[in-house]
Coordinates of C-alpha atoms in Angstrom, one line a residue:
M1 CA 28.1 72.5 67.5
D2 CA 24.6 74.0 67.5
I3 CA 23.9 77.7 67.7
A4 CA 23.1 77.7 71.4
A5 CA 26.4 76.0 72.2
A6 CA 28.2 78.5 70.0
L7 CA 26.6 81.4 71.8
V8 CA 27.6 79.9 75.2
E9 CA 31.2 79.5 74.0
A10 CA 31.3 83.0 72.7
E11 CA 29.9 84.4 76.0
Q12 CA 32.5 82.4 78.0
E13 CA 35.3 83.6 75.7
C14 CA 34.1 87.2 76.2
K15 CA 34.3 86.7 80.0
R16 CA 37.8 85.3 79.7
V17 CA 38.9 88.3 77.7
Q18 CA 37.4 90.6 80.3
V19 CA 39.3 88.9 83.0
M20 CA 42.5 89.3 80.9
I21 CA 41.8 93.0 80.5
Q22 CA 41.3 93.3 84.2
E23 CA 44.7 91.5 84.8
V24 CA 46.4 94.0 82.4
D25 CA 44.9 97.0 84.4
Y26 CA 47.1 99.6 82.8
E27 CA 46.5 102.4 85.3
A28 CA 47.3 100.3 88.4
H29 CA 50.5 98.9 86.9
R30 CA 51.6 102.4 85.6
K31 CA 51.1 104.0 89.0
E32 CA 53.0 101.2 90.8
L33 CA 55.9 101.5 88.3
E34 CA 56.0 105.3 88.7
R35 CA 56.2 105.0 92.5
D36 CA 59.2 102.6 92.2
L37 CA 60.8 104.8 89.6
Q38 CA 60.5 107.9 91.9
L39 CA 62.2 106.0 94.7
A40 CA 64.9 104.7 92.4
R41 CA 65.7 108.2 91.3
D42 CA 65.5 109.7 94.8
E43 CA 69.0 111.1 95.4
D44 CA 68.4 111.3 99.1
A45 CA 67.7 107.6 99.4
S46 CA 70.6 105.1 99.9
I47 CA 72.1 103.4 96.9
E48 CA 70.8 100.1 98.2
T49 CA 67.3 101.4 98.3
R50 CA 67.5 102.9 94.9
Q51 CA 68.9 99.8 93.3
A52 CA 66.2 97.6 95.0
A53 CA 63.5 99.9 93.6
A54 CA 65.1 99.7 90.1
H55 CA 65.1 95.9 90.3
H56 CA 61.5 95.9 91.5
I57 CA 60.6 97.8 88.3
D58 CA 62.2 95.0 86.3
A59 CA 60.3 92.4 88.3
G60 CA 57.0 94.2 88.0
V61 CA 57.4 94.4 84.2
K62 CA 58.3 90.7 83.9
D63 CA 55.1 89.9 85.9
W64 CA 53.1 92.1 83.6
L65 CA 54.4 90.8 80.2
P66 CA 52.7 87.4 80.2
S67 CA 49.3 89.0 80.7
L68 CA 50.1 91.4 77.8
W69 CA 51.2 88.6 75.5
R70 CA 48.1 86.5 76.3
L71 CA 45.7 89.3 75.7
G72 CA 47.3 90.9 72.6
V73 CA 49.0 88.0 70.8
E74 CA 47.1 84.8 71.8
K75 CA 43.6 86.4 71.9
G76 CA 44.4 89.2 69.4
R77 CA 42.3 91.6 71.5
E78 CA 42.9 95.1 72.8
I79 CA 46.2 95.4 70.8
P80 CA 46.4 99.2 71.0
L81 CA 46.1 98.9 74.8
V82 CA 48.8 96.3 74.9
H83 CA 51.0 98.5 72.7
K84 CA 50.5 101.4 75.1
C85 CA 51.4 99.1 78.1
L86 CA 54.6 98.0 76.3
L87 CA 55.6 101.7 75.7
T88 CA 55.2 102.3 79.5
C89 CA 57.3 99.2 80.2
L90 CA 60.0 100.4 77.9
D91 CA 60.0 103.9 79.4
M92 CA 60.1 102.7 83.0
T93 CA 62.9 100.1 82.5
S94 CA 65.0 102.5 80.4
R95 CA 64.9 105.2 83.1
A96 CA 65.6 102.7 85.8
A97 CA 68.6 101.5 83.9
H98 CA 70.3 104.8 84.7
V99 CA 70.3 103.8 88.4
T100 CA 71.5 100.2 88.0
Q101 CA 71.9 97.7 85.2
S102 CA 69.1 95.1 84.9
K103 CA 70.0 91.6 85.9
K104 CA 69.7 88.5 83.7
T105 CA 67.1 86.2 85.3
K106 CA 64.9 83.3 84.2
F107 CA 61.8 84.4 82.3
C108 CA 59.0 82.3 81.0
I109 CA 55.6 83.0 79.3
R110 CA 52.9 80.4 79.1
D111 CA 49.7 80.6 77.1
T112 CA 46.2 80.1 78.5
K113 CA 46.5 76.3 78.1
G114 CA 49.8 76.2 80.1
N115 CA 52.1 75.7 77.1
V116 CA 55.4 77.4 77.2
V117 CA 55.8 79.9 74.4
F118 CA 58.9 81.7 75.7
D119 CA 61.6 80.4 78.0
D120 CA 65.0 82.0 78.7
E121 CA 67.3 81.1 81.6
W122 CA 69.3 84.3 81.3
C123 CA 67.0 87.0 80.0
R124 CA 67.3 90.7 80.3
I125 CA 64.1 92.7 80.7
S126 CA 64.7 94.6 77.4
N127 CA 64.9 91.3 75.5
A128 CA 61.6 90.2 76.9
I129 CA 59.9 93.4 76.0
H130 CA 61.3 93.3 72.5
W131 CA 60.1 89.7 72.0
V132 CA 56.5 90.5 73.1
W133 CA 56.5 93.5 70.9
G134 CA 57.6 91.6 67.8
E135 CA 54.9 89.0 68.5
L136 CA 52.3 91.7 68.9
V137 CA 53.1 93.4 65.6
L138 CA 53.1 90.0 63.8
A139 CA 49.8 89.0 65.4
Y140 CA 48.1 92.3 64.4
R141 CA 49.4 92.0 60.9
A142 CA 48.2 88.4 60.7
T143 CA 44.7 89.0 61.9
R144 CA 43.9 92.5 60.6
G145 CA 46.4 93.3 58.0
D146 CA 47.2 97.0 58.1
T147 CA 44.1 98.7 56.7
D148 CA 44.1 101.3 59.5
G149 CA 47.9 101.8 59.5
F150 CA 48.2 100.8 63.2
A151 CA 50.9 98.2 62.5
K152 CA 53.0 101.0 60.8
R153 CA 52.4 103.3 63.8
M154 CA 53.6 100.6 66.2
V155 CA 56.8 100.1 64.1
A156 CA 57.2 103.9 64.0
D157 CA 57.1 104.0 67.8
L158 CA 59.8 101.4 67.9
E159 CA 61.9 103.4 65.6
K160 CA 61.5 106.5 67.8
H161 CA 63.0 104.5 70.6
Y162 CA 65.7 103.0 68.4
I163 CA 64.7 99.4 69.1
H164 CA 63.1 98.5 65.8
L165 CA 66.2 96.7 64.6
D166 CA 66.4 94.6 67.7
V167 CA 62.7 93.7 67.5
D168 CA 63.2 92.8 63.8
K169 CA 66.2 90.6 64.6
I170 CA 64.2 88.7 67.2
L171 CA 61.4 88.1 64.6
G172 CA 64.0 87.0 62.0
R173 CA 65.5 84.5 64.5
S174 CA 62.0 83.3 65.4
G175 CA 61.1 82.9 61.7
E176 CA 63.9 80.5 61.1
H177 CA 62.8 76.9 60.7
P178 CA 61.4 75.3 62.7
Q179 CA 59.1 78.2 63.4
P180 CA 57.5 78.5 66.9
E181 CA 54.7 76.0 67.5
H182 CA 52.4 78.7 69.0
W183 CA 52.4 80.6 65.7
T184 CA 49.2 80.3 63.8
P185 CA 49.3 79.7 60.0
A186 CA 48.2 83.3 59.5
M187 CA 51.2 84.5 61.6
K188 CA 53.6 82.4 59.6
A189 CA 52.2 83.7 56.4
A190 CA 52.4 87.3 57.6
L191 CA 56.1 87.1 58.7
Q192 CA 57.7 88.5 55.5
E193 CA 55.1 91.3 55.3
T194 CA 55.7 92.2 58.9
R195 CA 59.4 92.3 58.5
A196 CA 58.9 94.5 55.5
L197 CA 57.3 97.1 57.8
F198 CA 60.5 97.1 59.9
A199 CA 62.5 97.7 56.7
S200 CA 60.4 100.7 55.7
S201 CA 62.8 103.2 57.2
R202 CA 65.8 101.5 55.7
L203 CA 63.9 101.4 52.4
Q204 CA 63.6 105.2 52.5
S205 CA 67.3 105.4 53.2
F206 CA 68.0 103.1 50.4
K207 CA 66.0 105.2 48.0
L208 CA 68.1 108.3 48.9
S209 CA 71.4 106.5 48.9
P210 CA 71.5 102.9 47.6
S211 CA 74.5 100.8 48.5
P212 CA 75.4 97.1 48.1
Q213 CA 75.7 96.7 51.9
E214 CA 72.2 98.1 52.5
Y215 CA 70.8 96.0 49.7
E216 CA 72.1 92.8 51.3
R217 CA 70.8 93.8 54.7
L218 CA 67.3 94.6 53.4
V219 CA 67.1 91.4 51.3
K220 CA 68.3 89.3 54.2
Q221 CA 65.6 91.1 56.4
C222 CA 62.9 90.7 53.8
P223 CA 63.6 88.7 50.6
T224 CA 60.4 89.9 49.0
L225 CA 61.9 93.4 48.8
S226 CA 64.5 92.5 46.2
P227 CA 62.4 93.4 43.1
V228 CA 61.5 96.7 44.7
L229 CA 65.1 97.5 45.5
I230 CA 66.3 96.4 42.0
D231 CA 63.7 98.7 40.4
I232 CA 65.0 101.6 42.5
V233 CA 68.6 101.0 41.3
R234 CA 67.4 100.6 37.7
R235 CA 65.7 104.0 37.8
K236 CA 68.8 105.6 39.3
V237 CA 71.0 104.1 36.6
Q238 CA 68.7 105.6 34.0
A239 CA 68.9 108.9 35.8
N240 CA 72.7 108.7 35.7
R241 CA 72.5 108.7 31.9
R242 CA 70.8 112.1 31.9
A243 CA 72.3 113.8 34.9
R244 CA 75.7 115.5 35.3
T245 CA 76.1 114.1 38.8
A246 CA 75.5 110.4 39.3
S247 CA 72.6 109.6 41.5
I248 CA 74.2 106.2 42.3
P249 CA 77.9 105.3 41.9
W250 CA 78.2 103.0 38.9
K251 CA 80.2 100.5 40.9
F252 CA 77.4 100.3 43.6
A253 CA 74.8 99.6 40.9
A254 CA 77.0 96.9 39.3
D255 CA 77.5 95.2 42.7
I256 CA 73.8 95.2 43.5
F257 CA 72.9 93.8 40.1
I258 CA 75.6 91.1 40.5
A259 CA 74.3 90.2 44.0
A260 CA 70.8 89.8 42.5
N261 CA 72.1 87.9 39.4
R262 CA 70.5 90.6 37.1
N263 CA 72.5 89.8 34.0
E264 CA 70.2 91.8 31.6
D265 CA 70.5 94.8 33.8
L266 CA 74.3 94.5 33.9
L267 CA 74.6 94.4 30.1
A268 CA 72.1 97.3 29.8
M269 CA 74.0 99.3 32.3
D270 CA 77.3 98.7 30.5
D271 CA 75.7 100.0 27.3
I272 CA 74.7 103.3 28.9
M273 CA 77.7 104.0 31.0
P274 CA 79.7 107.0 29.8
R275 CA 82.6 106.4 27.6
L276 CA 84.3 109.5 26.3
G277 CA 85.6 111.7 29.1
L278 CA 84.8 109.3 31.9
E279 CA 86.2 105.9 30.8
S280 CA 89.2 106.3 33.0
S281 CA 87.3 107.5 36.0
E282 CA 87.7 105.2 38.9
D283 CA 84.0 104.6 39.3
V284 CA 83.3 103.6 35.7
L285 CA 86.5 101.6 35.5
A286 CA 85.6 99.7 38.7
A287 CA 82.1 99.1 37.5
R288 CA 83.1 97.7 34.1
L289 CA 85.8 95.5 35.7
A290 CA 83.2 94.1 38.2
I291 CA 80.8 93.3 35.4
A292 CA 83.4 91.6 33.2
R293 CA 84.8 89.6 36.2
Y294 CA 81.3 88.4 37.0
L295 CA 80.4 87.4 33.5
R296 CA 83.8 85.7 33.2
T297 CA 82.7 83.0 35.7
H298 CA 79.3 82.6 34.1
N299 CA 78.4 79.1 32.7
D300 CA 76.4 80.7 29.9
E301 CA 78.7 80.9 26.9
E302 CA 76.9 83.9 25.4
L303 CA 77.3 85.9 28.7
C304 CA 80.9 84.8 29.0
S305 CA 81.6 86.1 25.5
A306 CA 79.8 89.4 26.4
G307 CA 82.1 89.7 29.3
L308 CA 85.2 89.3 27.1
R309 CA 83.9 92.0 24.7
I310 CA 83.5 94.3 27.6
A311 CA 87.0 93.6 28.8
E312 CA 88.5 94.1 25.3
D313 CA 86.5 97.3 24.8
G314 CA 87.7 98.5 28.3
L315 CA 91.4 97.9 27.4
S316 CA 91.0 99.6 24.0
R317 CA 89.4 102.7 25.5
E318 CA 92.0 102.9 28.4
V319 CA 94.8 102.8 25.8
Q320 CA 93.1 105.4 23.6
F321 CA 92.7 107.9 26.4
A322 CA 96.1 107.1 27.9
W323 CA 97.7 107.7 24.5
V324 CA 95.9 111.1 24.2
E325 CA 97.4 111.9 27.6
V326 CA 100.9 111.0 26.2
E327 CA 100.4 113.1 23.1
Q328 CA 99.3 116.1 25.2
A329 CA 102.3 115.9 27.4
F330 CA 104.6 116.8 24.5
P331 CA 104.2 120.3 22.9
G332 CA 105.9 119.3 19.7
W333 CA 104.4 115.8 19.3
D334 CA 102.9 116.1 15.8
D335 CA 105.8 118.0 14.3
A336 CA 108.4 115.7 15.8
W337 CA 106.7 112.6 14.4
D338 CA 106.3 114.3 11.0
W339 CA 110.0 115.0 11.0
L340 CA 111.0 111.5 12.1
A341 CA 108.6 109.9 9.5
R342 CA 110.2 112.0 6.8
K343 CA 113.6 110.8 7.9
V344 CA 112.4 107.2 7.7
R345 CA 110.8 107.7 4.2
R346 CA 114.1 109.2 2.8
G347 CA 116.1 106.3 4.3
H348 CA 118.1 108.5 6.7
V349 CA 116.9 106.5 9.7
E350 CA 115.6 102.9 9.9
R351 CA 112.1 102.5 11.1
T352 CA 113.3 100.1 13.8
M353 CA 116.8 99.4 15.1
P354 CA 118.4 96.9 12.7
L355 CA 119.2 93.5 14.2
Y356 CA 122.9 93.8 13.4
A357 CA 123.3 97.5 13.3
T358 CA 126.9 98.9 12.7
P359 CA 128.3 101.5 15.1
E360 CA 127.8 104.2 12.5
E361 CA 124.1 103.2 12.1
R362 CA 123.6 103.2 15.9
H363 CA 125.3 106.6 16.2
A364 CA 123.1 108.1 13.4
R365 CA 120.0 106.7 14.9
Q366 CA 120.8 108.0 18.3
A367 CA 121.5 111.4 16.9
A368 CA 118.2 111.4 15.0
L369 CA 116.3 110.3 18.1
G370 CA 118.1 113.0 20.1
D371 CA 116.7 115.6 17.8
F372 CA 113.3 113.9 17.9
A373 CA 113.3 114.1 21.7
A374 CA 114.2 117.8 21.6
M375 CA 111.4 118.5 19.2
L376 CA 108.9 116.6 21.3
C377 CA 109.5 119.1 24.1
G378 CA 108.9 122.0 21.7
G379 CA 112.5 122.9 21.1
G380 CA 114.4 123.3 17.8
G381 CA 117.5 121.5 16.8
A382 CA 116.2 119.2 14.1
K383 CA 118.3 119.4 10.9
G384 CA 117.2 119.3 7.3
E385 CA 119.1 117.8 4.4
N386 CA 121.1 121.0 4.0
G387 CA 122.3 120.8 7.6
K388 CA 120.3 123.9 8.7
T389 CA 117.8 123.8 11.5
W390 CA 114.2 123.6 10.6
P391 CA 112.6 126.6 12.3
E392 CA 109.1 125.6 11.3
F393 CA 109.3 122.7 13.7
C394 CA 108.8 124.7 16.9
G395 CA 106.3 122.6 18.7
R396 CA 103.1 123.0 16.8
K397 CA 100.3 120.5 17.7
R398 CA 97.1 119.7 15.9
P399 CA 93.9 119.5 18.0
R400 CA 92.7 116.0 18.7
L401 CA 89.6 114.4 20.2
G402 CA 89.7 114.0 24.0
A403 CA 92.6 116.4 24.5
D404 CA 91.0 118.1 27.4
L405 CA 90.1 115.0 29.4
P406 CA 91.3 114.6 33.0
I407 CA 92.7 111.1 33.0
D408 CA 94.4 109.5 36.0
G409 CA 95.6 106.0 36.7
A410 CA 95.9 105.0 33.1
V411 CA 98.6 102.4 33.7
Q412 CA 96.6 100.8 36.5
G413 CA 93.5 100.7 34.3
M414 CA 95.4 99.1 31.4
R415 CA 97.0 96.6 33.7
S416 CA 93.7 95.6 35.2
W417 CA 92.1 94.9 31.8
V418 CA 95.3 93.0 30.6
E419 CA 95.3 90.8 33.7
L420 CA 91.6 90.0 33.1
I421 CA 91.9 89.2 29.4
A422 CA 95.1 87.2 29.8
T423 CA 93.4 84.8 32.2
W424 CA 90.1 84.5 30.4
P425 CA 89.0 80.9 30.5
S426 CA 88.3 80.5 26.7
L427 CA 91.7 82.0 25.7
D428 CA 95.1 80.3 25.9
V429 CA 98.1 82.5 26.9
R430 CA 99.4 83.0 23.3
E431 CA 96.0 83.9 22.0
A432 CA 95.4 86.3 24.8
K433 CA 98.8 88.1 24.2
R434 CA 98.0 88.3 20.5
R435 CA 94.6 89.8 21.1
I436 CA 96.0 92.3 23.6
A437 CA 98.7 93.4 21.2
Q438 CA 96.1 93.8 18.4
L439 CA 93.8 95.8 20.7
V440 CA 96.6 98.2 21.7
R441 CA 97.7 98.6 18.1
S442 CA 94.2 99.4 17.0
A443 CA 93.7 101.8 19.8
I444 CA 96.9 103.9 19.3
N445 CA 96.3 103.9 15.5
V446 CA 93.5 106.2 16.1
H447 CA 96.1 108.9 16.7
S448 CA 99.3 107.5 15.2
D449 CA 100.2 105.3 12.2
E450 CA 103.7 104.6 13.6
C451 CA 102.9 101.5 15.7
E452 CA 106.0 99.7 14.6
M453 CA 108.2 102.6 15.6
I454 CA 106.4 103.0 18.9
A455 CA 107.0 99.3 19.6
D456 CA 110.7 99.9 19.0
L457 CA 112.6 100.1 22.3
S458 CA 115.0 102.8 21.1
V459 CA 112.0 105.1 20.2
T460 CA 110.3 104.3 23.5
K461 CA 113.5 105.3 25.4
A462 CA 113.6 108.5 23.4
L463 CA 110.0 109.3 24.4
I464 CA 110.7 108.5 28.0
A465 CA 113.9 110.5 28.1
A466 CA 111.9 113.6 26.8
C467 CA 109.1 113.0 29.3
R468 CA 109.0 115.1 32.5
Q469 CA 106.1 113.2 34.2
D470 CA 106.4 109.7 35.7
E471 CA 102.8 108.8 34.9
I472 CA 103.3 109.6 31.2
A473 CA 106.5 107.6 31.1
A474 CA 104.8 104.7 32.7
S475 CA 102.0 104.8 30.1
I476 CA 104.6 104.9 27.3
Q477 CA 106.5 101.9 28.7
M478 CA 103.2 100.0 29.2
V479 CA 102.1 100.5 25.6
N480 CA 105.5 99.4 24.4
D481 CA 105.4 96.2 26.5
L482 CA 101.9 95.3 25.3
L483 CA 102.8 95.9 21.7
N484 CA 105.7 93.5 22.1
G485 CA 103.6 90.8 23.9
Q486 CA 105.1 91.5 27.3
T487 CA 102.1 91.0 29.6
S488 CA 103.8 89.5 32.6
I489 CA 101.8 86.3 32.0
K490 CA 103.7 83.0 31.9
E491 CA 103.1 80.7 29.0
E492 CA 102.6 77.4 30.9
K493 CA 102.1 75.4 27.7
E494 CA 105.5 76.3 26.1
E495 CA 107.7 73.4 25.4
P496 CA 110.9 73.5 27.5
A497 CA 114.2 74.0 25.7
P498 CA 116.3 70.8 25.2
V499 CA 119.0 70.7 27.8
N500 CA 122.2 68.5 27.8
P501 CA 122.1 66.5 30.9
V502 CA 125.9 66.8 31.3
E503 CA 126.9 70.2 29.9
P504 CA 125.1 73.4 31.0
V505 CA 123.1 75.2 28.5
K506 CA 125.2 77.8 26.7
K507 CA 123.6 81.1 25.8
K508 CA 124.5 84.1 23.6
R509 CA 123.1 87.5 23.5
V510 CA 121.1 88.3 20.4
R511 CA 120.0 91.7 19.2
N512 CA 116.2 91.4 18.8
R513 CA 114.8 93.8 16.2
G514 CA 112.7 96.4 17.8
K515 CA 112.9 94.8 21.3
V516 CA 115.3 94.4 24.2
D517 CA 118.3 92.1 24.0
I518 CA 117.4 88.5 24.6
E519 CA 119.4 85.4 25.4
Q520 CA 119.1 82.4 23.1
E521 CA 120.4 78.9 23.8
V522 CA 123.1 77.5 21.6

C-alpha cells in the first residue's frame, strides 16, 4: 500500500470513528435516561407507568452498549468517554431497579464487520454492563498499558460501586480456553496484568491480614501474584520472630507455604518458630503438625526425613512441657521423689512392683506409695527408719525451667504427634513404638531420673490418686502409656498365636512387672 492509499484509509477510519462518537452522543442518551428515571420514580404515576419507564431505561441502555463497545473496545478510541457513559448506565439502571426488577432478555453485540462478539439469550442488563466494562479495561491495558493510571482509576470506580468482583469474574471466565475470537493478541497477553488490577484492593487487604483462603482466591484470580504474596508472608514470618504479637498466625503461614509448595520456606519457618513458652500453644502446635504432615507425603526422601525430625521434636517438647506442668501441680514433688528414691536405695521398697509379689510386699509398697502421695500434696506423714515422721519433708520444691509457662491441651498435643509418628511411612509399628518410648524417656529425664518408676503402674496410680486436676491426671496416664509402648496402634505384622482347632485357647492371668495384668495363652 502506497502512502496516498494509507492516507485515504486513515481519513476514512477517522470519519468512521467520528460517526461512532456521534452515535454514542453522551448528552442525548443521558437526558433521555434521566427523563425515564424521573417518570419511573414519580409516586403520583401509576405502577404500570412507572414499571414501563424502568423497563424503557433497561432497553435504552441495551441499545447504547453496542455503540460503546465498538468505539471503546474495537476501535480503542475515546475510552474515558465510554467509561463515563458506562458509569451513567450503571447509575440509571441501579436506581430504576428500586422500581422494578430488570427482565432477562436476549442481548447481542456485533462488531463493525457484523461478527457476533456477545450473545446471551437470557441476559440481565447488569451482566451486559459488566461484560462491556471488563472488555474496556482489558482493551485499554492492552493498547496503552497504564502509564497514566487511567486503568487503575476505572477499576477504582468499579470498586466504589462494588462491582469489581463481578467484572473480574466475567474476565476470568472469558479468559478460559478457548479465548474469545475477537480478542487481539495484545488483549490476550494483557489478561493477567488486567486481572491483577482488580486484585489490587484484595492485595492490600492481604498485606494487612494474610489468610490461606485469600491467598487461594488471589492466585486463582491472578496466578502471577503468587511470588508477591509469598514474599509478603515471608516478611511477616520474619516479623513474628521479633515481635511479641504475631503479625500472621503461624498456622496461616504454614498453610500458604504448603499451598505454594514452598518447602524451603516451611523448613525455615519451623526453625524460627518459638519453642520455649509457646510450644504447646494451639497456633504453633497446629503449624508444626501441618508442616510435618505435608512433608510426610513428600516423595523426596530428605524432606520426608525432615518431617519425621519435626514430628519427633514436637513430641519431645510436648512431653517436656507437659511434665513440667505435672511437677508444678504437686507442692511436694521434689521432696516426695527424694524420699521414695531413698526408700528404694535402702531396699525398703522395690523400684517396680515385683512380678510375683507376696501380700506382705504388696502391703508395704502400698503403704510407702500412700506416704509418697501424701508428700506430693505437701503434707507430712512420711516415716524415717526410726518410725518418726520426717518434718523436713513438708512440700519444698526446687525451681525448674519452664515452671511459669501456661500450657493447655498437653494430652491432645502428645496424642497428635504420637499418631503422626506411629503411621510414618518409613517406620513399621514396632519401630515407631520404640522410638516414641525413647523420645518420652529422654524428655522426662530432663526433670526426673526415675523413668522406670514412672513407667510402673502402681506409681502412676499413686500420682493420679494424689492429683486434683483431670488434665494433670490425663498427662500422667499418657506418659505412662507411652513409656510402656501403649500407643493405641495395632501391630498388623504380628504373627497370630497358635490356636487349637478343636479346643478353645486357654488363658491365665500373669502379673506383668511394671505394667497392667495381661492374659497369656497356655
